[in-house]
Tab-separated table of C-alpha atoms in Angstrom:
chain	number	residue	atom	x	y	z
A	243	UNK	CA	10.044	1.044	28.212
A	244	UNK	CA	7.290	-1.302	27.059
A	245	UNK	CA	3.850	-0.719	28.492
A	246	UNK	CA	1.559	-3.680	28.995
A	247	UNK	CA	-1.849	-4.242	30.529
A	248	UNK	CA	-2.761	-7.423	32.366
A	249	UNK	CA	-6.337	-8.463	33.072
A	250	UNK	CA	-7.092	-11.257	35.500
A	251	UNK	CA	-9.985	-13.197	33.983
A	252	UNK	CA	-10.466	-14.997	37.314
A	253	UNK	CA	-11.172	-11.729	39.110
A	254	UNK	CA	-13.122	-9.839	36.442
A	255	UNK	CA	-16.866	-9.791	37.135
A	256	UNK	CA	-17.839	-7.936	33.969
A	257	UNK	CA	-19.256	-4.885	35.762
A	258	UNK	CA	-18.392	-2.502	32.892
A	259	UNK	CA	-16.925	0.060	35.266
A	260	UNK	CA	-13.828	0.232	33.036
A	261	UNK	CA	-16.025	0.983	30.043
A	262	UNK	CA	-17.806	3.861	31.744
A	263	UNK	CA	-14.593	5.228	33.260
A	264	UNK	CA	-13.007	5.320	29.809
A	265	UNK	CA	-16.017	7.000	28.226
A	266	UNK	CA	-15.994	9.669	30.929
A	267	UNK	CA	-12.246	10.227	31.061
A	268	UNK	CA	-11.782	10.398	27.284
A	269	UNK	CA	-15.029	12.142	26.298
A	270	UNK	CA	-15.959	9.200	24.100
A	271	UNK	CA	-19.001	10.214	22.021
A	272	UNK	CA	-22.395	8.706	22.843
A	273	UNK	CA	-22.887	5.236	21.376
A	274	UNK	CA	-19.152	4.526	21.049
A	275	UNK	CA	-16.622	2.919	23.366
A	276	UNK	CA	-12.883	2.320	23.444
A	277	UNK	CA	-13.138	-0.725	25.691
A	278	UNK	CA	-15.836	-3.318	26.171
A	279	UNK	CA	-16.654	-6.533	28.025
A	280	UNK	CA	-16.815	-9.976	26.465
A	281	UNK	CA	-18.322	-13.045	28.015
A	282	UNK	CA	-17.298	-16.445	26.692
A	283	UNK	CA	-19.287	-19.485	27.725
A	284	UNK	CA	-17.672	-22.839	27.070
A	285	UNK	CA	-19.023	-26.339	27.465
A	286	UNK	CA	-22.457	-27.925	27.717
A	287	UNK	CA	-24.990	-27.572	30.513
A	288	UNK	CA	-24.465	-28.272	33.384
A	289	UNK	CA	-20.716	-28.239	32.887
A	290	UNK	CA	-20.232	-24.644	31.879
A	291	UNK	CA	-17.166	-22.482	32.040
A	292	UNK	CA	-17.553	-18.712	31.973
A	293	UNK	CA	-14.783	-16.270	31.136
A	294	UNK	CA	-15.308	-12.548	31.548
A	295	UNK	CA	-12.869	-9.988	30.332
A	296	UNK	CA	-12.423	-6.357	29.450
A	297	UNK	CA	-11.085	-5.808	25.923
A	298	UNK	CA	-9.580	-2.824	24.126
A	299	UNK	CA	-6.852	-1.944	21.635
A	300	UNK	CA	-4.019	-4.421	22.212
A	301	UNK	CA	-1.296	-1.880	21.414
A	302	UNK	CA	0.326	-4.561	19.289
A	303	UNK	CA	4.083	-4.742	19.012
A	304	UNK	CA	3.610	-5.634	15.325
A	305	UNK	CA	0.686	-3.324	14.652
A	306	UNK	CA	-1.096	-3.825	11.301
A	307	UNK	CA	-2.873	-0.462	11.702
A	308	UNK	CA	0.455	1.381	11.817
A	309	UNK	CA	1.725	-0.577	8.831
A	310	UNK	CA	-1.207	0.197	6.563
A	311	UNK	CA	-1.795	3.834	7.538
A	312	UNK	CA	-1.092	5.908	4.397
A	313	UNK	CA	-0.324	9.151	6.205
A	314	UNK	CA	1.523	8.026	9.316
A	315	UNK	CA	-1.335	9.263	11.562
A	316	UNK	CA	-1.358	5.862	13.289
A	317	UNK	CA	2.004	5.567	14.968
A	318	UNK	CA	3.869	3.880	17.770
A	319	UNK	CA	4.569	6.258	20.614
A	320	UNK	CA	6.753	5.957	23.736
A	321	UNK	CA	6.369	2.666	25.548
A	322	UNK	CA	4.859	1.047	22.437
A	323	UNK	CA	1.517	2.843	22.771
A	324	UNK	CA	-0.284	3.028	19.421
A	325	UNK	CA	-1.767	6.489	18.909
A	326	UNK	CA	-3.679	8.282	16.154
A	327	UNK	CA	-2.867	11.907	15.382
A	328	UNK	CA	-6.317	13.303	14.569
A	329	UNK	CA	-5.155	16.065	12.234
A	330	UNK	CA	-3.068	13.655	10.164
A	331	UNK	CA	-5.881	11.100	9.825
A	332	UNK	CA	-7.855	11.272	6.577
A	333	UNK	CA	-10.522	8.774	7.675
A	334	UNK	CA	-9.741	6.264	4.937
A	335	UNK	CA	-10.626	3.339	7.192
A	336	UNK	CA	-7.591	1.206	6.292
A	337	UNK	CA	-6.570	0.822	9.947
A	338	UNK	CA	-10.098	-0.231	10.938
A	339	UNK	CA	-10.044	-2.889	8.224
A	340	UNK	CA	-6.607	-4.031	9.358
A	341	UNK	CA	-7.405	-4.533	13.053
A	342	UNK	CA	-8.154	-8.160	13.966
A	343	UNK	CA	-9.720	-6.931	17.224
A	344	UNK	CA	-12.026	-4.309	15.692
A	345	UNK	CA	-10.709	-1.963	18.347
A	346	UNK	CA	-10.954	1.198	16.255
A	347	UNK	CA	-13.908	3.290	15.163
A	348	UNK	CA	-14.604	6.401	13.165
A	349	UNK	CA	-15.196	9.303	15.553
A	350	UNK	CA	-18.293	11.321	14.530
A	351	UNK	CA	-15.887	14.138	13.670
A	352	UNK	CA	-14.310	11.911	11.015
A	353	UNK	CA	-10.945	10.807	12.349
A	354	UNK	CA	-10.242	7.348	13.720
A	355	UNK	CA	-10.252	6.920	17.469
A	356	UNK	CA	-9.363	4.170	19.934
A	357	UNK	CA	-7.829	3.341	23.318
A	358	UNK	CA	-4.694	5.359	24.093
A	359	UNK	CA	-3.746	3.552	27.324
A	360	UNK	CA	-4.699	7.025	28.724
A	361	UNK	CA	-1.265	8.354	27.808
A	362	UNK	CA	-2.292	11.792	29.122
A	363	UNK	CA	-2.714	10.235	32.562
A	364	UNK	CA	0.504	8.218	32.301
A	365	UNK	CA	2.422	11.461	31.730
A	366	UNK	CA	1.151	12.667	35.104
A	367	UNK	CA	2.164	9.409	36.756
A	368	UNK	CA	-1.413	8.143	36.984
A	369	UNK	CA	-2.795	4.784	35.841
A	370	UNK	CA	-5.158	4.452	32.857
A	371	UNK	CA	-8.728	5.341	33.850
A	372	UNK	CA	-10.025	1.774	33.418
A	373	UNK	CA	-7.296	0.314	35.621
A	374	UNK	CA	-7.730	2.950	38.308
A	375	UNK	CA	-11.465	2.326	38.770
A	376	UNK	CA	-11.616	-1.482	38.584
A	377	UNK	CA	-13.511	-2.518	41.747
A	378	UNK	CA	-12.052	-6.036	41.833
A	379	UNK	CA	-8.499	-4.861	41.075
A	380	UNK	CA	-8.334	-7.319	38.202
A	381	UNK	CA	-6.358	-4.964	35.957
A	382	UNK	CA	-2.643	-4.258	36.128
A	383	UNK	CA	-0.595	-1.802	34.156
A	384	UNK	CA	3.165	-1.348	33.976
A	385	UNK	CA	6.478	-1.672	32.198
A	386	UNK	CA	7.487	-5.097	30.865
A	387	UNK	CA	11.079	-3.962	30.299
A	388	UNK	CA	11.479	-3.687	34.044
A	389	UNK	CA	11.775	-7.291	35.342
A	390	UNK	CA	10.744	-6.202	38.837
A	391	UNK	CA	7.525	-4.488	37.842
A	392	UNK	CA	4.222	-5.969	38.980
A	393	UNK	CA	3.230	-6.867	35.418
A	394	UNK	CA	6.527	-8.669	34.688
A	395	UNK	CA	6.253	-10.609	37.905
A	396	UNK	CA	2.669	-11.633	37.216
A	397	UNK	CA	3.470	-12.760	33.683
A	398	UNK	CA	6.334	-14.828	35.067
A	399	UNK	CA	4.176	-16.513	37.674
A	400	UNK	CA	0.761	-16.880	36.078
A	401	UNK	CA	-0.606	-18.697	33.045
A	402	UNK	CA	-1.697	-16.155	30.512
A	403	UNK	CA	-2.883	-15.667	26.937
A	404	UNK	CA	-3.251	-12.940	24.367
A	405	UNK	CA	-6.111	-12.489	21.902
A	406	UNK	CA	-5.785	-14.023	18.419
A	407	UNK	CA	-2.007	-14.543	18.659
A	408	UNK	CA	-2.292	-16.325	15.280
A	409	UNK	CA	-2.888	-12.924	13.709
A	410	UNK	CA	0.807	-12.278	14.333
A	411	UNK	CA	0.241	-8.925	15.962
A	412	UNK	CA	2.095	-9.528	19.268
A	413	UNK	CA	-0.579	-7.976	21.504
A	414	UNK	CA	0.494	-6.133	24.663
A	415	UNK	CA	-2.717	-6.735	26.581
A	416	UNK	CA	-2.394	-10.038	28.438
A	417	UNK	CA	-5.139	-12.097	30.056
A	418	UNK	CA	-4.266	-14.027	33.203
A	419	UNK	CA	-5.925	-17.427	33.360
B	18	UNK	CA	-19.719	-25.511	22.355
B	19	UNK	CA	-18.511	-22.002	22.714
B	20	UNK	CA	-20.645	-18.913	22.896
B	21	UNK	CA	-19.391	-15.370	22.822
B	22	UNK	CA	-21.316	-12.366	24.054
B	23	UNK	CA	-20.018	-8.871	23.772
B	24	UNK	CA	-21.691	-6.296	25.936
B	25	UNK	CA	-21.514	-2.533	25.687
B	26	UNK	CA	-20.702	-2.560	21.989
B	27	UNK	CA	-22.898	-1.404	19.203
B	28	UNK	CA	-20.524	0.987	17.472
B	29	UNK	CA	-21.835	2.426	14.197
B	30	UNK	CA	-20.226	0.797	11.103
B	31	UNK	CA	-18.214	-1.643	13.282
B	32	UNK	CA	-20.850	-3.841	14.936
B	33	UNK	CA	-22.148	-6.396	14.201
B	34	UNK	CA	-19.885	-6.424	11.154
B	35	UNK	CA	-17.697	-3.882	9.400
B	36	UNK	CA	-19.244	-1.398	7.010
B	37	UNK	CA	-16.288	0.894	6.702
B	38	UNK	CA	-15.705	0.631	2.977
B	39	UNK	CA	-18.819	1.233	0.925
B	40	UNK	CA	-19.736	1.113	-2.765
B	41	UNK	CA	-17.343	3.932	-3.797
B	42	UNK	CA	-14.404	1.666	-2.948
B	43	UNK	CA	-15.719	-1.160	-5.157
B	44	UNK	CA	-16.397	1.298	-7.976
B	45	UNK	CA	-12.932	2.782	-7.587
B	46	UNK	CA	-11.205	-0.629	-7.584
B	47	UNK	CA	-13.039	-1.449	-10.806
B	48	UNK	CA	-12.300	1.904	-12.491
B	49	UNK	CA	-8.649	1.813	-11.407
B	50	UNK	CA	-8.230	-1.655	-12.897
B	51	UNK	CA	-10.058	-0.613	-16.075
B	52	UNK	CA	-7.880	2.486	-16.545
B	53	UNK	CA	-4.760	0.434	-15.836
B	54	UNK	CA	-5.803	-2.131	-18.459
B	55	UNK	CA	-6.603	0.412	-21.164
B	56	UNK	CA	-3.429	2.433	-20.622
B	57	UNK	CA	-1.310	-0.722	-20.459
B	58	UNK	CA	-2.477	-1.815	-23.917
B	59	UNK	CA	-2.133	1.710	-25.335
B	60	UNK	CA	1.449	1.848	-24.063
B	61	UNK	CA	2.425	-1.656	-25.235
B	62	UNK	CA	1.053	-1.056	-28.730
B	63	UNK	CA	2.856	2.267	-28.962
B	64	UNK	CA	6.151	0.742	-27.833
B	65	UNK	CA	5.770	-2.036	-30.409
B	66	UNK	CA	5.179	0.632	-33.075
B	67	UNK	CA	1.758	-0.762	-34.044
B	68	UNK	CA	-0.258	2.334	-33.151
B	69	UNK	CA	-1.327	2.854	-36.792
B	70	UNK	CA	-2.675	-0.702	-37.011
B	71	UNK	CA	-4.606	-0.605	-33.747
B	72	UNK	CA	-5.924	2.949	-33.534
B	73	UNK	CA	-8.766	2.373	-31.021
B	74	UNK	CA	-6.445	1.006	-28.355
B	75	UNK	CA	-4.166	4.031	-28.392
B	76	UNK	CA	-6.745	6.721	-29.225
B	77	UNK	CA	-10.439	6.272	-28.625
B	78	UNK	CA	-10.291	3.791	-25.756
B	79	UNK	CA	-7.618	5.768	-23.934
B	80	UNK	CA	-10.126	8.619	-23.458
B	81	UNK	CA	-11.853	6.346	-20.924
B	82	UNK	CA	-8.727	6.169	-18.744
B	83	UNK	CA	-8.536	9.756	-17.408
B	84	UNK	CA	-12.321	9.866	-17.013
B	85	UNK	CA	-12.308	6.578	-15.078
B	86	UNK	CA	-9.395	7.752	-12.930
B	87	UNK	CA	-11.021	11.075	-12.070
B	88	UNK	CA	-14.354	9.432	-11.211
B	89	UNK	CA	-12.423	6.839	-9.194
B	90	UNK	CA	-10.533	9.523	-7.297
B	91	UNK	CA	-13.772	11.366	-6.550
B	92	UNK	CA	-15.267	8.090	-5.301
B	93	UNK	CA	-12.262	7.535	-3.025
B	94	UNK	CA	-12.472	11.087	-1.737
B	95	UNK	CA	-16.203	10.650	-1.118
B	96	UNK	CA	-15.532	7.645	1.131
B	97	UNK	CA	-13.030	9.486	3.343
B	98	UNK	CA	-14.512	10.595	6.647
B	99	UNK	CA	-11.936	13.251	7.516
B	100	UNK	CA	-11.861	14.824	4.072
B	101	UNK	CA	-10.169	18.167	4.754
B	102	UNK	CA	-6.949	16.360	5.684
B	103	UNK	CA	-6.743	14.315	2.462
B	104	UNK	CA	-3.582	16.243	1.489
B	105	UNK	CA	-1.782	14.395	4.290
B	106	UNK	CA	-1.456	11.531	1.779
B	107	UNK	CA	1.059	13.654	-0.072
B	108	UNK	CA	3.191	14.866	2.794
B	109	UNK	CA	4.667	11.417	3.368
B	110	UNK	CA	5.689	8.239	1.581
B	111	UNK	CA	4.851	5.083	3.505
B	112	UNK	CA	6.486	2.104	1.819
B	113	UNK	CA	4.589	-0.426	3.941
B	114	UNK	CA	1.150	1.022	3.213
B	115	UNK	CA	-0.522	-0.111	-0.036
B	116	UNK	CA	-2.803	2.909	0.137
B	117	UNK	CA	0.188	5.240	0.160
B	118	UNK	CA	1.536	3.488	-2.949
B	119	UNK	CA	-1.849	3.882	-4.586
B	120	UNK	CA	-2.135	7.562	-3.730
B	121	UNK	CA	1.286	8.282	-5.228
B	122	UNK	CA	0.744	6.165	-8.343
B	123	UNK	CA	-2.562	7.960	-8.968
B	124	UNK	CA	-0.766	11.250	-8.491
B	125	UNK	CA	1.462	10.394	-11.478
B	126	UNK	CA	-0.791	8.292	-13.676
B	127	UNK	CA	-3.843	10.598	-13.700
B	128	UNK	CA	-2.076	13.625	-15.238
B	129	UNK	CA	-0.061	11.302	-17.496
B	130	UNK	CA	-3.260	9.729	-18.844
B	131	UNK	CA	-4.617	13.220	-19.558
B	132	UNK	CA	-1.420	14.180	-21.391
B	133	UNK	CA	-1.637	10.952	-23.359
B	134	UNK	CA	-5.174	11.728	-24.547
B	135	UNK	CA	-4.170	15.330	-25.266
B	136	UNK	CA	-1.369	14.132	-27.539
B	137	UNK	CA	-4.116	12.640	-29.739
B	138	UNK	CA	-6.415	15.665	-29.452
B	139	UNK	CA	-6.136	16.775	-33.099
B	140	UNK	CA	-6.655	13.209	-34.332
B	141	UNK	CA	-9.635	12.485	-32.097
B	142	UNK	CA	-11.355	15.850	-32.606
B	143	UNK	CA	-10.207	16.991	-36.080
B	144	UNK	CA	-13.058	19.490	-36.315
B	145	UNK	CA	-12.294	21.310	-33.094
B	146	UNK	CA	-8.799	22.546	-33.847
B	147	UNK	CA	-6.613	23.892	-31.071
B	148	UNK	CA	-6.992	27.656	-30.960
B	149	UNK	CA	-3.826	28.739	-29.195
B	150	UNK	CA	-0.318	28.438	-30.517
B	151	UNK	CA	1.157	27.320	-27.224
B	152	UNK	CA	-1.360	24.439	-27.073
B	153	UNK	CA	-0.406	23.378	-30.590
B	154	UNK	CA	3.262	23.493	-29.609
B	155	UNK	CA	2.507	21.526	-26.467
B	156	UNK	CA	0.631	18.879	-28.459
B	157	UNK	CA	3.597	18.573	-30.852
B	158	UNK	CA	5.931	18.193	-27.898
B	159	UNK	CA	3.726	15.431	-26.461
B	160	UNK	CA	3.501	13.630	-29.821
B	161	UNK	CA	7.292	13.658	-30.088
B	162	UNK	CA	7.573	12.188	-26.588
B	163	UNK	CA	4.733	9.682	-26.821
B	164	UNK	CA	7.077	6.729	-26.648
B	165	UNK	CA	8.612	7.978	-23.393
B	166	UNK	CA	5.107	8.396	-21.959
B	167	UNK	CA	4.418	4.795	-22.974
B	168	UNK	CA	7.574	3.583	-21.194
B	169	UNK	CA	6.470	5.409	-18.048
B	170	UNK	CA	2.946	4.029	-18.308
B	171	UNK	CA	3.999	0.360	-18.314
B	172	UNK	CA	5.271	0.210	-14.711
B	173	UNK	CA	2.658	2.695	-13.488
B	174	UNK	CA	-0.264	0.717	-14.927
B	175	UNK	CA	1.111	-2.546	-13.558
B	176	UNK	CA	1.513	-1.049	-10.068
B	177	UNK	CA	-1.984	0.467	-10.267
B	178	UNK	CA	-3.521	-2.832	-11.391
B	179	UNK	CA	-1.788	-4.943	-8.748
B	180	UNK	CA	-2.309	-2.400	-5.986
B	181	UNK	CA	-6.109	-2.509	-6.325
B	182	UNK	CA	-5.828	-6.127	-5.152
B	183	UNK	CA	-3.035	-5.675	-2.631
B	184	UNK	CA	-5.015	-2.882	-1.005
B	185	UNK	CA	-7.353	-5.641	0.184
B	186	UNK	CA	-4.928	-8.545	0.560
B	187	UNK	CA	-2.669	-6.613	2.948
B	188	UNK	CA	-5.273	-6.887	5.715
B	189	UNK	CA	-4.756	-10.119	7.583
B	190	UNK	CA	-7.670	-9.174	9.839
B	191	UNK	CA	-10.100	-9.913	6.968
B	192	UNK	CA	-9.374	-13.529	6.033
B	193	UNK	CA	-11.208	-13.406	2.677
B	194	UNK	CA	-8.949	-10.588	1.500
B	195	UNK	CA	-5.800	-11.981	3.025
B	196	UNK	CA	-4.628	-14.124	0.126
B	197	UNK	CA	-1.578	-13.354	-1.964
B	198	UNK	CA	-3.304	-14.123	-5.257
B	199	UNK	CA	-5.673	-11.155	-5.030
B	200	UNK	CA	-3.083	-8.715	-6.412
B	201	UNK	CA	-2.381	-10.652	-9.646
B	202	UNK	CA	-6.072	-11.594	-9.891
B	203	UNK	CA	-7.223	-7.971	-9.817
B	204	UNK	CA	-4.459	-7.022	-12.261
B	205	UNK	CA	-5.542	-9.684	-14.772
B	206	UNK	CA	-9.197	-8.792	-14.264
B	207	UNK	CA	-8.370	-5.111	-14.839
B	208	UNK	CA	-6.417	-5.899	-18.016
B	209	UNK	CA	-9.322	-8.060	-19.203
B	210	UNK	CA	-11.880	-5.259	-18.683
B	211	UNK	CA	-9.462	-2.916	-20.490
B	212	UNK	CA	-9.232	-5.271	-23.471
B	213	UNK	CA	-13.022	-5.649	-23.437
B	214	UNK	CA	-13.587	-1.895	-23.626
B	215	UNK	CA	-11.182	-1.682	-26.581
B	216	UNK	CA	-13.244	-4.410	-28.333
B	217	UNK	CA	-16.387	-2.436	-27.524
B	218	UNK	CA	-15.108	0.759	-29.125
B	219	UNK	CA	-13.127	-0.709	-32.014
B	220	UNK	CA	-14.450	-0.488	-35.571
B	221	UNK	CA	-11.880	-2.658	-37.379
B	222	UNK	CA	-12.079	-6.416	-37.609
B	223	UNK	CA	-8.338	-6.836	-37.109
B	224	UNK	CA	-8.354	-4.926	-33.828
B	225	UNK	CA	-11.447	-6.704	-32.481
B	226	UNK	CA	-9.854	-10.015	-33.370
B	227	UNK	CA	-6.534	-9.277	-31.658
B	228	UNK	CA	-8.148	-8.000	-28.454
B	229	UNK	CA	-10.618	-10.865	-28.509
B	230	UNK	CA	-7.643	-13.228	-28.442
B	231	UNK	CA	-5.913	-11.239	-25.711
B	232	UNK	CA	-9.104	-11.147	-23.649
B	233	UNK	CA	-9.593	-14.888	-24.043
B	234	UNK	CA	-6.077	-15.514	-22.750
B	235	UNK	CA	-6.627	-13.167	-19.813
B	236	UNK	CA	-9.949	-14.814	-18.914
B	237	UNK	CA	-8.278	-18.240	-18.872
B	238	UNK	CA	-5.536	-16.899	-16.574
B	239	UNK	CA	-8.182	-15.288	-14.379
B	240	UNK	CA	-10.143	-18.538	-14.080
B	241	UNK	CA	-6.946	-20.371	-13.152
B	242	UNK	CA	-6.156	-17.754	-10.517
B	243	UNK	CA	-9.678	-18.038	-9.059
B	244	UNK	CA	-9.241	-21.823	-8.803
B	245	UNK	CA	-5.915	-21.213	-7.055
B	246	UNK	CA	-7.548	-18.742	-4.697
B	247	UNK	CA	-10.265	-21.206	-3.698
B	248	UNK	CA	-7.714	-24.036	-3.296
B	249	UNK	CA	-5.605	-21.763	-1.124
B	250	UNK	CA	-8.555	-21.078	1.150
B	251	UNK	CA	-9.392	-24.755	1.458
B	252	UNK	CA	-5.797	-25.454	2.491
B	253	UNK	CA	-5.948	-22.596	4.977
B	254	UNK	CA	-6.729	-22.146	8.641
B	255	UNK	CA	-10.140	-22.146	10.287
B	256	UNK	CA	-10.763	-18.441	9.650
B	257	UNK	CA	-9.987	-18.893	5.949
B	258	UNK	CA	-12.232	-21.946	5.672
B	259	UNK	CA	-15.016	-19.891	7.206
B	260	UNK	CA	-14.296	-16.950	4.911
B	261	UNK	CA	-14.488	-18.922	1.658
B	262	UNK	CA	-17.857	-20.328	2.723
B	263	UNK	CA	-19.318	-16.911	1.843
B	264	UNK	CA	-18.374	-17.501	-1.797
B	265	UNK	CA	-18.821	-21.266	-1.957
B	266	UNK	CA	-22.005	-21.859	-0.021
B	267	UNK	CA	-23.156	-18.577	1.445
B	268	UNK	CA	-24.620	-15.151	0.795
B	269	UNK	CA	-22.321	-14.354	-2.111
B	270	UNK	CA	-22.406	-17.672	-3.976
B	271	UNK	CA	-24.960	-16.598	-6.584
B	272	UNK	CA	-23.257	-13.282	-7.210
B	273	UNK	CA	-19.808	-14.839	-7.366
B	274	UNK	CA	-20.476	-17.961	-9.409
B	275	UNK	CA	-23.475	-16.682	-11.364
B	276	UNK	CA	-22.394	-13.207	-12.321
B	277	UNK	CA	-18.602	-13.273	-11.988
B	278	UNK	CA	-17.505	-16.790	-12.924
B	279	UNK	CA	-20.258	-17.934	-15.323
B	280	UNK	CA	-21.640	-14.725	-16.883
B	281	UNK	CA	-18.490	-12.674	-16.490
B	282	UNK	CA	-15.829	-15.217	-17.440
B	283	UNK	CA	-17.012	-18.593	-18.778
B	284	UNK	CA	-19.673	-17.396	-21.239
B	285	UNK	CA	-17.529	-14.574	-22.698
B	286	UNK	CA	-14.620	-17.026	-23.005
B	287	UNK	CA	-16.787	-19.525	-24.887
B	288	UNK	CA	-18.172	-16.776	-27.129
B	289	UNK	CA	-14.721	-15.432	-27.890
B	290	UNK	CA	-13.518	-18.942	-28.617
B	291	UNK	CA	-16.419	-19.558	-31.037
B	292	UNK	CA	-15.585	-16.271	-32.720
B	293	UNK	CA	-11.936	-17.242	-32.979
B	294	UNK	CA	-12.848	-20.447	-34.781
B	295	UNK	CA	-14.578	-18.335	-37.407
B	296	UNK	CA	-18.259	-18.090	-36.538
B	297	UNK	CA	-19.790	-14.617	-36.541
B	298	UNK	CA	-21.000	-13.369	-33.149
B	299	UNK	CA	-21.606	-9.822	-31.979
B	300	UNK	CA	-18.283	-9.001	-30.268
B	301	UNK	CA	-20.087	-6.540	-28.039
B	302	UNK	CA	-21.795	-9.177	-25.913
B	303	UNK	CA	-18.723	-10.894	-24.397
B	304	UNK	CA	-17.087	-7.485	-23.941
B	305	UNK	CA	-20.046	-6.099	-21.988
B	306	UNK	CA	-20.307	-9.297	-19.920
B	307	UNK	CA	-16.605	-9.097	-19.007
B	308	UNK	CA	-16.927	-5.460	-17.914
B	309	UNK	CA	-20.041	-6.086	-15.791
B	310	UNK	CA	-18.453	-9.233	-14.332
B	311	UNK	CA	-15.367	-7.224	-13.372
B	312	UNK	CA	-17.483	-4.631	-11.574
B	313	UNK	CA	-19.508	-7.251	-9.688
B	314	UNK	CA	-16.304	-9.075	-8.720
B	315	UNK	CA	-15.043	-5.925	-6.957
B	316	UNK	CA	-18.365	-5.525	-5.145
B	317	UNK	CA	-18.358	-9.172	-4.031
B	318	UNK	CA	-14.805	-9.012	-2.686
B	319	UNK	CA	-15.217	-5.667	-0.879
B	320	UNK	CA	-18.583	-6.520	0.682
B	321	UNK	CA	-17.891	-10.169	1.541
B	322	UNK	CA	-14.405	-9.418	2.868
B	323	UNK	CA	-15.773	-7.093	5.514
B	324	UNK	CA	-18.008	-9.859	6.845
B	325	UNK	CA	-15.027	-12.109	7.539
B	326	UNK	CA	-12.954	-11.711	10.667
B	327	UNK	CA	-10.859	-13.385	13.305
B	328	UNK	CA	-12.902	-15.055	15.995
B	329	UNK	CA	-11.353	-15.393	19.385
C-alpha cells in the first residue's frame, strides 16, 4: 500500500477550509497549522497566471526527516505515512532543519508535530479531514499501489507535479495541473 | 516574474525563516571542535612518545577538553525542546543520522577525556595529593594504559571533529549547509583552535614553535577548503547560488570575511609566518584570533544556513 494525496490546482479556490478542518480534527495548538495555502502569481500584468494550492507534509518516499532523526521518533508507517512518536522525540530540531518544505514545527509541549494524513481516520475507513471537507472536491486521497484507484487513474490521465522534486525527496503529495 | 504568497502560516520559529537552532548549537559546534583538536594532539604526541618534550599539549591544555565537552553537552541539552526524553538518544543507534553518531561519540569521548586528565592529576596538581588509596591505584592504572587511551582517542576525535560539520551538511533542505566540504572544514578548524589553545597555554619556546607551525599549516588548509567551498557554490544550482550570496554579498559578508577569513585566518597566518622566519611576536595574539575566528565561523554557518532554503 502506498498512500498519496492529489490536489487539483485548477479546482482549488484557496478557501482554507482544509486548514481549519485539520486544526479542529487534530487539536492543532493556536497559532500553528499542519497544512496551509500558497498562492503563486506568475507573469506580468495584465497577463497573470494564478495557482492556488493546499500544502502539507509530502510524506516523502525518501524522507530526509526520517534519515536524520537520532532517536527513530520520525518513522515511516504503513502506506508510507511519515509519523512522529511524541514520547521518542527529544525536540532536537534536526528533522525541521532537514525538511525542504518546512512542514514540521515544534509543538508547544516540545515534541515535533506535523501532518499525519489523519492516520487515525484512515484506520476507521474515513478520508483525511482536509480531503473530506474540501468544498470544491479538489483533493483526492488513495492507494497508488492499486492501479484502479482514483488517484492512480488521475495521475495516469492528468499532467501533474510535485514540490521541489530536485530535493530528491520523492514527495507523495501530487498537484494536478 | 513570480510571486509567492503563503496564507495561514506564521508558525513560531518556522516563519518567515527558521530559528530552530540557536546560539547553544554554535557554541557547542565550536567547543566540540576545540575539544577534538586538543585531544587529537594530546593523543598523537603520546603515541609518538614525545609527551615529555611537549608537556602542555598532553597535560595542561587537555584540561580544557572535558570542560569544553561538558559545557557543550549542557548547551545541546539546553536547546532540546522535549528534554525529559533525551535518553532516547541512547536506546537506539541510527547509522544514517549524524546526530546519533555525535551522541554516541560524546558518550565515549567525554568520560575518556576525564580519565585522560585524571591520569595526569598528580603531575598537574602536585600539592593536592590524592587522599584515597583506590584513587592512587586507579591513577597508576590509567598511567600504565595511557597509550591505549591515546589510540582510542584518535578515531574518536576525528569522528567528533568531522561530525560537527556533517551535522549541518547532511541537510539538503538548507543549501548553505549542504556542501560536502563542511565536514573536513570544521575538522581542520577544530584542530586549528586546538593547536591555538596549546600555544596559548604553553610556556616553552619549543612547544610554541611546533604548534605555531602546525597551526600555520592548518590555517592554509582551511583557507584552501573555504575557497573550494565558495567555488562549489558558484558551480551549484540556483538555491546554492542564492545561499552563498549571504556570505559573499549579503548580511554575513562582514562577519565572514572580516572576522573569520581576515582576522581569524589571514592575519594569524601572517603573524605565525613572521614568527617562523625569526622575528619576535607575542604568540598569544594569533592564537586568540584563531580561537575567536573559529567561534564566529560556527555562528555564521549556523545562523546563515537557517536563512537559506528551497524555493518552489
